[in-house]
Amino acid sequence: QVQVVESGGGLVQPGGSLRLSCAASGFTFSNYVMSWHRQAPGKERELVAIMAAAGTTNYADSVKGRFTISRDNAKNMVYLQMNNLKPEDTAVYYCSARRVASINVYWGQGTQVTVSS
C-alpha cells in the first residue's frame, strides 16, 4: 500500500550536480517525515537529510551547504538537490518516510549516484 520510489541517480563528475526525486503514494504525504539516506559499499547506511512534516530541515555535516531537501505536498514528491558533488558522495541513495509520532519507516529501492572523473 505504501510505496516510495527514488529516481534521478547517475554518473557525474566531481563538482557537478544531480537532483534526486522520490515519489510517494499510499499515505497522507503531508503527515510524514521524509528523509534521504545513503549507503556506500562496505559502509553503514547514513542519514543525509531530513525534512519534518512542518518543513524544518537538518543535514549531515558532510553535505551541509551542498545538498538541499525539499518537498511538494501537492505532488507527493520529495527532492534532494546535490551540488558540488565529491567522490565520497558515491553511494546508493534511499528515500524514506515515517509518519509523525510513528516508529514504522518505509524505504524506497534506492538509486545509484556515482561521482567520478
mmCIF file of N, CA and C in Angstrom:
data_model
loop_
_atom_site.group_PDB
_atom_site.id
_atom_site.type_symbol
_atom_site.label_atom_id
_atom_site.label_comp_id
_atom_site.label_asym_id
_atom_site.label_seq_id
_atom_site.Cartn_x
_atom_site.Cartn_y
_atom_site.Cartn_z
ATOM 1 N N GLN A 1 0.833 -1.203 0.000
ATOM 2 C CA GLN A 1 0.000 0.000 0.000
ATOM 3 C C GLN A 1 0.869 1.255 0.000
ATOM 4 N N VAL A 2 1.780 1.332 0.950
ATOM 5 C CA VAL A 2 2.715 2.449 1.000
ATOM 6 C C VAL A 2 3.858 2.170 0.038
ATOM 7 N N GLN A 3 4.172 3.144 -0.811
ATOM 8 C CA GLN A 3 5.217 2.977 -1.806
ATOM 9 C C GLN A 3 6.077 4.233 -1.881
ATOM 10 N N VAL A 4 7.382 4.031 -1.905
ATOM 11 C CA VAL A 4 8.347 5.112 -2.021
ATOM 12 C C VAL A 4 9.335 4.710 -3.108
ATOM 13 N N VAL A 5 9.480 5.531 -4.151
ATOM 14 C CA VAL A 5 10.304 5.194 -5.301
ATOM 15 C C VAL A 5 11.236 6.347 -5.632
ATOM 16 N N GLU A 6 12.548 6.056 -5.659
ATOM 17 C CA GLU A 6 13.554 7.063 -5.985
ATOM 18 C C GLU A 6 13.912 7.019 -7.471
ATOM 19 N N SER A 7 14.387 8.154 -7.972
ATOM 20 C CA SER A 7 14.894 8.237 -9.330
ATOM 21 C C SER A 7 15.841 9.425 -9.431
ATOM 22 N N GLY A 8 16.596 9.499 -10.526
ATOM 23 C CA GLY A 8 17.452 10.640 -10.784
ATOM 24 C C GLY A 8 18.929 10.414 -10.578
ATOM 25 N N GLY A 9 19.322 9.229 -10.136
ATOM 26 C CA GLY A 9 20.730 8.948 -9.950
ATOM 27 C C GLY A 9 21.454 8.805 -11.270
ATOM 28 N N GLY A 10 22.777 8.734 -11.198
ATOM 29 C CA GLY A 10 23.577 8.585 -12.395
ATOM 30 C C GLY A 10 25.033 8.864 -12.135
ATOM 31 N N LEU A 11 25.783 9.025 -13.222
ATOM 32 C CA LEU A 11 27.213 9.304 -13.167
ATOM 33 C C LEU A 11 27.449 10.787 -13.388
ATOM 34 N N VAL A 12 28.245 11.390 -12.522
ATOM 35 C CA VAL A 12 28.545 12.807 -12.627
ATOM 36 C C VAL A 12 29.993 13.049 -12.218
ATOM 37 N N GLN A 13 30.620 14.047 -12.819
ATOM 38 C CA GLN A 13 31.991 14.390 -12.470
ATOM 39 C C GLN A 13 32.048 15.186 -11.175
ATOM 40 N N PRO A 14 33.174 15.130 -10.465
ATOM 41 C CA PRO A 14 33.310 15.953 -9.263
ATOM 42 C C PRO A 14 33.021 17.419 -9.559
ATOM 43 N N GLY A 15 32.278 18.047 -8.656
ATOM 44 C CA GLY A 15 31.858 19.422 -8.849
ATOM 45 C C GLY A 15 30.537 19.573 -9.562
ATOM 46 N N GLY A 16 30.013 18.491 -10.097
ATOM 47 C CA GLY A 16 28.747 18.523 -10.799
ATOM 48 C C GLY A 16 27.556 18.452 -9.866
ATOM 49 N N SER A 17 26.368 18.414 -10.468
ATOM 50 C CA SER A 17 25.125 18.423 -9.705
ATOM 51 C C SER A 17 24.163 17.352 -10.198
ATOM 52 N N LEU A 18 23.325 16.890 -9.298
ATOM 53 C CA LEU A 18 22.230 15.983 -9.605
ATOM 54 C C LEU A 18 21.047 16.345 -8.725
ATOM 55 N N ARG A 19 19.853 16.051 -9.214
ATOM 56 C CA ARG A 19 18.665 16.183 -8.388
ATOM 57 C C ARG A 19 17.943 14.843 -8.333
ATOM 58 N N LEU A 20 17.834 14.294 -7.142
ATOM 59 C CA LEU A 20 17.109 13.056 -6.927
ATOM 60 C C LEU A 20 15.651 13.354 -6.626
ATOM 61 N N SER A 21 14.776 12.465 -7.082
ATOM 62 C CA SER A 21 13.351 12.600 -6.836
ATOM 63 C C SER A 21 12.838 11.370 -6.107
ATOM 64 N N CYS A 22 11.830 11.568 -5.296
ATOM 65 C CA CYS A 22 11.194 10.490 -4.558
ATOM 66 C C CYS A 22 9.692 10.656 -4.687
ATOM 67 N N ALA A 23 9.046 9.678 -5.301
ATOM 68 C CA ALA A 23 7.597 9.686 -5.469
ATOM 69 C C ALA A 23 6.963 8.804 -4.403
ATOM 70 N N ALA A 24 6.015 9.355 -3.693
ATOM 71 C CA ALA A 24 5.358 8.647 -2.599
ATOM 72 C C ALA A 24 3.883 8.432 -2.902
ATOM 73 N N SER A 25 3.349 7.318 -2.427
ATOM 74 C CA SER A 25 1.939 7.019 -2.607
ATOM 75 C C SER A 25 1.464 6.105 -1.487
ATOM 76 N N GLY A 26 0.153 6.074 -1.290
ATOM 77 C CA GLY A 26 -0.430 5.172 -0.317
ATOM 78 C C GLY A 26 -0.535 5.714 1.097
ATOM 79 N N PHE A 27 -0.235 6.976 1.289
ATOM 80 C CA PHE A 27 -0.339 7.577 2.609
ATOM 81 C C PHE A 27 -0.528 9.080 2.478
ATOM 82 N N THR A 28 -0.873 9.703 3.595
ATOM 83 C CA THR A 28 -1.045 11.149 3.608
ATOM 84 C C THR A 28 0.325 11.799 3.699
ATOM 85 N N PHE A 29 0.829 12.213 2.557
ATOM 86 C CA PHE A 29 2.202 12.667 2.425
ATOM 87 C C PHE A 29 2.552 13.796 3.388
ATOM 88 N N SER A 30 1.651 14.738 3.560
ATOM 89 C CA SER A 30 1.936 15.910 4.380
ATOM 90 C C SER A 30 2.085 15.582 5.860
ATOM 91 N N ASN A 31 1.676 14.405 6.287
ATOM 92 C CA ASN A 31 1.787 13.997 7.686
ATOM 93 C C ASN A 31 3.030 13.168 7.976
ATOM 94 N N TYR A 32 3.939 13.060 7.019
ATOM 95 C CA TYR A 32 5.104 12.211 7.152
ATOM 96 C C TYR A 32 6.397 13.004 7.190
ATOM 97 N N VAL A 33 7.316 12.503 7.988
ATOM 98 C CA VAL A 33 8.690 12.971 7.963
ATOM 99 C C VAL A 33 9.396 12.265 6.805
ATOM 100 N N MET A 34 10.019 13.031 5.930
ATOM 101 C CA MET A 34 10.715 12.474 4.775
ATOM 102 C C MET A 34 12.217 12.654 4.946
ATOM 103 N N SER A 35 12.971 11.657 4.519
ATOM 104 C CA SER A 35 14.413 11.738 4.679
ATOM 105 C C SER A 35 15.133 11.044 3.537
ATOM 106 N N TRP A 36 16.391 11.407 3.381
ATOM 107 C CA TRP A 36 17.303 10.754 2.447
ATOM 108 C C TRP A 36 18.463 10.154 3.232
ATOM 109 N N HIS A 37 18.752 8.899 2.942
ATOM 110 C CA HIS A 37 19.932 8.215 3.456
ATOM 111 C C HIS A 37 20.792 7.765 2.289
ATOM 112 N N ARG A 38 22.019 7.381 2.587
ATOM 113 C CA ARG A 38 22.874 6.799 1.557
ATOM 114 C C ARG A 38 23.726 5.692 2.155
ATOM 115 N N GLN A 39 24.150 4.774 1.289
ATOM 116 C CA GLN A 39 24.978 3.668 1.727
ATOM 117 C C GLN A 39 26.010 3.348 0.649
ATOM 118 N N ALA A 40 27.269 3.450 1.015
ATOM 119 C CA ALA A 40 28.363 3.092 0.135
ATOM 120 C C ALA A 40 28.764 1.646 0.404
ATOM 121 N N PRO A 41 29.381 0.968 -0.571
ATOM 122 C CA PRO A 41 29.789 -0.421 -0.365
ATOM 123 C C PRO A 41 30.678 -0.581 0.864
ATOM 124 N N GLY A 42 30.342 -1.543 1.716
ATOM 125 C CA GLY A 42 31.126 -1.804 2.903
ATOM 126 C C GLY A 42 30.906 -0.847 4.051
ATOM 127 N N LYS A 43 29.972 0.077 3.907
ATOM 128 C CA LYS A 43 29.721 1.055 4.950
ATOM 129 C C LYS A 43 28.277 0.978 5.430
ATOM 130 N N GLU A 44 28.048 1.534 6.610
ATOM 131 C CA GLU A 44 26.708 1.589 7.163
ATOM 132 C C GLU A 44 25.879 2.655 6.462
ATOM 133 N N ARG A 45 24.580 2.435 6.437
ATOM 134 C CA ARG A 45 23.683 3.445 5.899
ATOM 135 C C ARG A 45 23.697 4.668 6.813
ATOM 136 N N GLU A 46 23.772 5.845 6.215
ATOM 137 C CA GLU A 46 23.858 7.064 6.992
ATOM 138 C C GLU A 46 22.782 8.058 6.575
ATOM 139 N N LEU A 47 22.327 8.839 7.529
ATOM 140 C CA LEU A 47 21.354 9.883 7.258
ATOM 141 C C LEU A 47 22.033 11.041 6.537
ATOM 142 N N VAL A 48 21.414 11.510 5.465
ATOM 143 C CA VAL A 48 21.936 12.626 4.688
ATOM 144 C C VAL A 48 21.147 13.898 4.946
ATOM 145 N N ALA A 49 19.831 13.804 4.853
ATOM 146 C CA ALA A 49 18.977 14.967 5.024
ATOM 147 C C ALA A 49 17.605 14.526 5.490
ATOM 148 N N ILE A 50 16.950 15.372 6.262
ATOM 149 C CA ILE A 50 15.630 15.053 6.779
ATOM 150 C C ILE A 50 14.773 16.312 6.788
ATOM 151 N N MET A 51 13.512 16.138 6.452
ATOM 152 C CA MET A 51 12.551 17.234 6.483
ATOM 153 C C MET A 51 11.326 16.803 7.272
ATOM 154 N N ALA A 52 11.015 17.531 8.324
ATOM 155 C CA ALA A 52 9.850 17.257 9.139
ATOM 156 C C ALA A 52 8.579 17.649 8.393
ATOM 157 N N ALA A 53 7.447 17.145 8.882
ATOM 158 C CA ALA A 53 6.173 17.464 8.245
ATOM 159 C C ALA A 53 5.920 18.963 8.211
ATOM 160 N N ALA A 54 6.399 19.664 9.223
ATOM 161 C CA ALA A 54 6.230 21.111 9.284
ATOM 162 C C ALA A 54 7.176 21.865 8.360
ATOM 163 N N GLY A 55 8.166 21.175 7.792
ATOM 164 C CA GLY A 55 9.051 21.794 6.827
ATOM 165 C C GLY A 55 10.453 22.096 7.303
ATOM 166 N N THR A 56 10.746 21.889 8.575
ATOM 167 C CA THR A 56 12.094 22.126 9.071
ATOM 168 C C THR A 56 13.038 21.057 8.546
ATOM 169 N N THR A 57 14.301 21.414 8.363
ATOM 170 C CA THR A 57 15.278 20.510 7.763
ATOM 171 C C THR A 57 16.532 20.401 8.607
ATOM 172 N N ASN A 58 17.217 19.261 8.453
ATOM 173 C CA ASN A 58 18.527 19.041 9.043
ATOM 174 C C ASN A 58 19.363 18.240 8.065
ATOM 175 N N TYR A 59 20.680 18.446 8.134
ATOM 176 C CA TYR A 59 21.600 17.804 7.203
ATOM 177 C C TYR A 59 22.795 17.228 7.929
ATOM 178 N N ALA A 60 23.362 16.170 7.345
ATOM 179 C CA ALA A 60 24.632 15.670 7.828
ATOM 180 C C ALA A 60 25.713 16.722 7.593
ATOM 181 N N ASP A 61 26.676 16.784 8.494
ATOM 182 C CA ASP A 61 27.738 17.779 8.361
ATOM 183 C C ASP A 61 28.478 17.651 7.030
ATOM 184 N N SER A 62 28.600 16.438 6.529
ATOM 185 C CA SER A 62 29.356 16.198 5.309
ATOM 186 C C SER A 62 28.696 16.780 4.060
ATOM 187 N N VAL A 63 27.400 17.063 4.118
ATOM 188 C CA VAL A 63 26.688 17.577 2.946
ATOM 189 C C VAL A 63 26.110 18.963 3.166
ATOM 190 N N LYS A 64 26.197 19.481 4.366
ATOM 191 C CA LYS A 64 25.623 20.786 4.684
ATOM 192 C C LYS A 64 26.238 21.865 3.797
ATOM 193 N N GLY A 65 25.370 22.673 3.212
ATOM 194 C CA GLY A 65 25.811 23.713 2.309
ATOM 195 C C GLY A 65 25.886 23.286 0.861
ATOM 196 N N ARG A 66 25.814 21.982 0.604
ATOM 197 C CA ARG A 66 25.866 21.453 -0.755
ATOM 198 C C ARG A 66 24.560 20.792 -1.184
ATOM 199 N N PHE A 67 23.870 20.144 -0.251
ATOM 200 C CA PHE A 67 22.633 19.424 -0.550
ATOM 201 C C PHE A 67 21.440 20.182 0.019
ATOM 202 N N THR A 68 20.300 20.070 -0.660
ATOM 203 C CA THR A 68 19.067 20.687 -0.200
ATOM 204 C C THR A 68 17.906 19.716 -0.375
ATOM 205 N N ILE A 69 17.182 19.463 0.697
ATOM 206 C CA ILE A 69 15.983 18.639 0.631
ATOM 207 C C ILE A 69 14.767 19.550 0.525
ATOM 208 N N SER A 70 13.808 19.152 -0.285
ATOM 209 C CA SER A 70 12.576 19.908 -0.432
ATOM 210 C C SER A 70 11.427 18.943 -0.694
ATOM 211 N N ARG A 71 10.210 19.428 -0.540
ATOM 212 C CA ARG A 71 9.049 18.578 -0.775
ATOM 213 C C ARG A 71 7.929 19.378 -1.415
ATOM 214 N N ASP A 72 7.120 18.676 -2.200
ATOM 215 C CA ASP A 72 5.946 19.246 -2.833
ATOM 216 C C ASP A 72 4.767 18.392 -2.399
ATOM 217 N N ASN A 73 4.036 18.854 -1.408
ATOM 218 C CA ASN A 73 2.941 18.064 -0.853
ATOM 219 C C ASN A 73 1.820 17.833 -1.867
ATOM 220 N N ALA A 74 1.596 18.787 -2.751
ATOM 221 C CA ALA A 74 0.543 18.647 -3.750
ATOM 222 C C ALA A 74 0.838 17.518 -4.731
ATOM 223 N N LYS A 75 2.119 17.257 -4.991
ATOM 224 C CA LYS A 75 2.523 16.224 -5.936
ATOM 225 C C LYS A 75 3.022 14.954 -5.254
ATOM 226 N N ASN A 76 3.032 14.930 -3.929
ATOM 227 C CA ASN A 76 3.569 13.788 -3.176
ATOM 228 C C ASN A 76 4.995 13.466 -3.610
ATOM 229 N N MET A 77 5.820 14.493 -3.679
ATOM 230 C CA MET A 77 7.195 14.345 -4.122
ATOM 231 C C MET A 77 8.156 14.976 -3.119
ATOM 232 N N VAL A 78 9.308 14.359 -2.973
ATOM 233 C CA VAL A 78 10.399 14.928 -2.208
ATOM 234 C C VAL A 78 11.644 14.889 -3.080
ATOM 235 N N TYR A 79 12.502 15.893 -2.932
ATOM 236 C CA TYR A 79 13.668 16.029 -3.789
ATOM 237 C C TYR A 79 14.929 16.203 -2.956
ATOM 238 N N LEU A 80 16.042 15.833 -3.552
ATOM 239 C CA LEU A 80 17.342 16.113 -2.968
ATOM 240 C C LEU A 80 18.208 16.730 -4.052
ATOM 241 N N GLN A 81 18.439 18.033 -3.950
ATOM 242 C CA GLN A 81 19.327 18.728 -4.864
ATOM 243 C C GLN A 81 20.745 18.605 -4.339
ATOM 244 N N MET A 82 21.636 18.054 -5.151
ATOM 245 C CA MET A 82 23.016 17.805 -4.750
ATOM 246 C C MET A 82 23.939 18.617 -5.639
ATOM 247 N N ASN A 83 24.651 19.556 -5.042
ATOM 248 C CA ASN A 83 25.581 20.413 -5.760
ATOM 249 C C ASN A 83 27.005 20.175 -5.285
ATOM 250 N N ASN A 84 27.959 20.564 -6.120
ATOM 251 C CA ASN A 84 29.376 20.411 -5.787
ATOM 252 C C ASN A 84 29.684 19.003 -5.298
ATOM 253 N N LEU A 85 29.285 18.023 -6.070
ATOM 254 C CA LEU A 85 29.440 16.625 -5.671
ATOM 255 C C LEU A 85 30.899 16.225 -5.592
ATOM 256 N N LYS A 86 31.189 15.344 -4.644
ATOM 257 C CA LYS A 86 32.526 14.843 -4.396
ATOM 258 C C LYS A 86 32.543 13.334 -4.556
ATOM 259 N N PRO A 87 33.714 12.744 -4.844
ATOM 260 C CA PRO A 87 33.778 11.279 -4.971
ATOM 261 C C PRO A 87 33.245 10.547 -3.745
ATOM 262 N N GLU A 88 33.427 11.104 -2.559
ATOM 263 C CA GLU A 88 32.938 10.462 -1.353
ATOM 264 C C GLU A 88 31.419 10.485 -1.229
ATOM 265 N N ASP A 89 30.732 11.192 -2.126
ATOM 266 C CA ASP A 89 29.278 11.160 -2.163
ATOM 267 C C ASP A 89 28.746 9.934 -2.896
ATOM 268 N N THR A 90 29.628 9.174 -3.534
ATOM 269 C CA THR A 90 29.214 7.983 -4.262
ATOM 270 C C THR A 90 28.558 6.983 -3.322
ATOM 271 N N ALA A 91 27.331 6.591 -3.643
ATOM 272 C CA ALA A 91 26.572 5.681 -2.797
ATOM 273 C C ALA A 91 25.229 5.398 -3.450
ATOM 274 N N VAL A 92 24.511 4.437 -2.887
ATOM 275 C CA VAL A 92 23.111 4.258 -3.215
ATOM 276 C C VAL A 92 22.310 5.157 -2.283
ATOM 277 N N TYR A 93 21.448 5.966 -2.851
ATOM 278 C CA TYR A 93 20.655 6.906 -2.081
ATOM 279 C C TYR A 93 19.234 6.388 -1.929
ATOM 280 N N TYR A 94 18.736 6.440 -0.703
ATOM 281 C CA TYR A 94 17.420 5.916 -0.367
ATOM 282 C C TYR A 94 16.522 7.009 0.183
ATOM 283 N N CYS A 95 15.297 7.009 -0.255
ATOM 284 C CA CYS A 95 14.267 7.870 0.297
ATOM 285 C C CYS A 95 13.477 7.075 1.328
ATOM 286 N N SER A 96 13.083 7.716 2.410
ATOM 287 C CA SER A 96 12.287 7.049 3.426
ATOM 288 C C SER A 96 11.196 7.964 3.944
ATOM 289 N N ALA A 97 10.165 7.338 4.490
ATOM 290 C CA ALA A 97 9.022 8.068 5.019
ATOM 291 C C ALA A 97 8.618 7.483 6.360
ATOM 292 N N ARG A 98 8.321 8.355 7.305
ATOM 293 C CA ARG A 98 7.853 7.936 8.617
ATOM 294 C C ARG A 98 6.742 8.862 9.059
ATOM 295 N N ARG A 99 5.608 8.284 9.424
ATOM 296 C CA ARG A 99 4.512 9.094 9.907
ATOM 297 C C ARG A 99 4.891 9.765 11.216
ATOM 298 N N VAL A 100 4.440 10.977 11.395
ATOM 299 C CA VAL A 100 4.698 11.712 12.625
ATOM 300 C C VAL A 100 4.257 10.870 13.822
ATOM 301 N N ALA A 101 5.131 10.748 14.814
ATOM 302 C CA ALA A 101 4.869 10.013 16.051
ATOM 303 C C ALA A 101 4.772 8.502 15.845
ATOM 304 N N SER A 102 5.326 7.983 14.756
ATOM 305 C CA SER A 102 5.343 6.560 14.474
ATOM 306 C C SER A 102 6.782 6.065 14.380
ATOM 307 N N ILE A 103 6.991 4.792 14.728
ATOM 308 C CA ILE A 103 8.315 4.191 14.591
ATOM 309 C C ILE A 103 8.460 3.406 13.293
ATOM 310 N N ASN A 104 7.386 3.246 12.537
ATOM 311 C CA ASN A 104 7.418 2.488 11.291
ATOM 312 C C ASN A 104 7.986 3.344 10.167
ATOM 313 N N VAL A 105 8.983 2.812 9.482
ATOM 314 C CA VAL A 105 9.657 3.528 8.403
ATOM 315 C C VAL A 105 9.489 2.759 7.093
ATOM 316 N N TYR A 106 9.163 3.482 6.028
ATOM 317 C CA TYR A 106 9.017 2.895 4.705
ATOM 318 C C TYR A 106 10.170 3.362 3.830
ATOM 319 N N TRP A 107 10.817 2.402 3.171
ATOM 320 C CA TRP A 107 12.016 2.668 2.376
ATOM 321 C C TRP A 107 11.780 2.446 0.890
ATOM 322 N N GLY A 108 12.445 3.259 0.075
ATOM 323 C CA GLY A 108 12.460 3.030 -1.355
ATOM 324 C C GLY A 108 13.519 2.008 -1.735
ATOM 325 N N GLN A 109 13.618 1.729 -3.038
ATOM 326 C CA GLN A 109 14.562 0.730 -3.542
ATOM 327 C C GLN A 109 15.982 1.269 -3.694
ATOM 328 N N GLY A 110 16.137 2.569 -3.748
ATOM 329 C CA GLY A 110 17.442 3.177 -3.874
ATOM 330 C C GLY A 110 17.785 3.549 -5.304
ATOM 331 N N THR A 111 18.619 4.571 -5.456
ATOM 332 C CA THR A 111 19.121 4.980 -6.756
ATOM 333 C C THR A 111 20.616 5.262 -6.642
ATOM 334 N N GLN A 112 21.384 4.776 -7.608
ATOM 335 C CA GLN A 112 22.841 4.856 -7.552
ATOM 336 C C GLN A 112 23.331 6.226 -7.998
ATOM 337 N N VAL A 113 24.196 6.816 -7.185
ATOM 338 C CA VAL A 113 24.889 8.048 -7.532
ATOM 339 C C VAL A 113 26.383 7.753 -7.542
ATOM 340 N N THR A 114 27.029 8.008 -8.671
ATOM 341 C CA THR A 114 28.462 7.782 -8.808
ATOM 342 C C THR A 114 29.135 9.084 -9.206
ATOM 343 N N VAL A 115 30.089 9.521 -8.405
ATOM 344 C CA VAL A 115 30.831 10.747 -8.663
ATOM 345 C C VAL A 115 32.263 10.353 -8.994
ATOM 346 N N SER A 116 32.649 10.532 -10.238
ATOM 347 C CA SER A 116 33.958 10.096 -10.691
ATOM 348 C C SER A 116 34.379 10.888 -11.919
ATOM 349 N N SER A 117 35.679 11.100 -12.049
ATOM 350 C CA SER A 117 36.226 11.751 -13.225
ATOM 351 C C SER A 117 36.665 10.744 -14.269
#
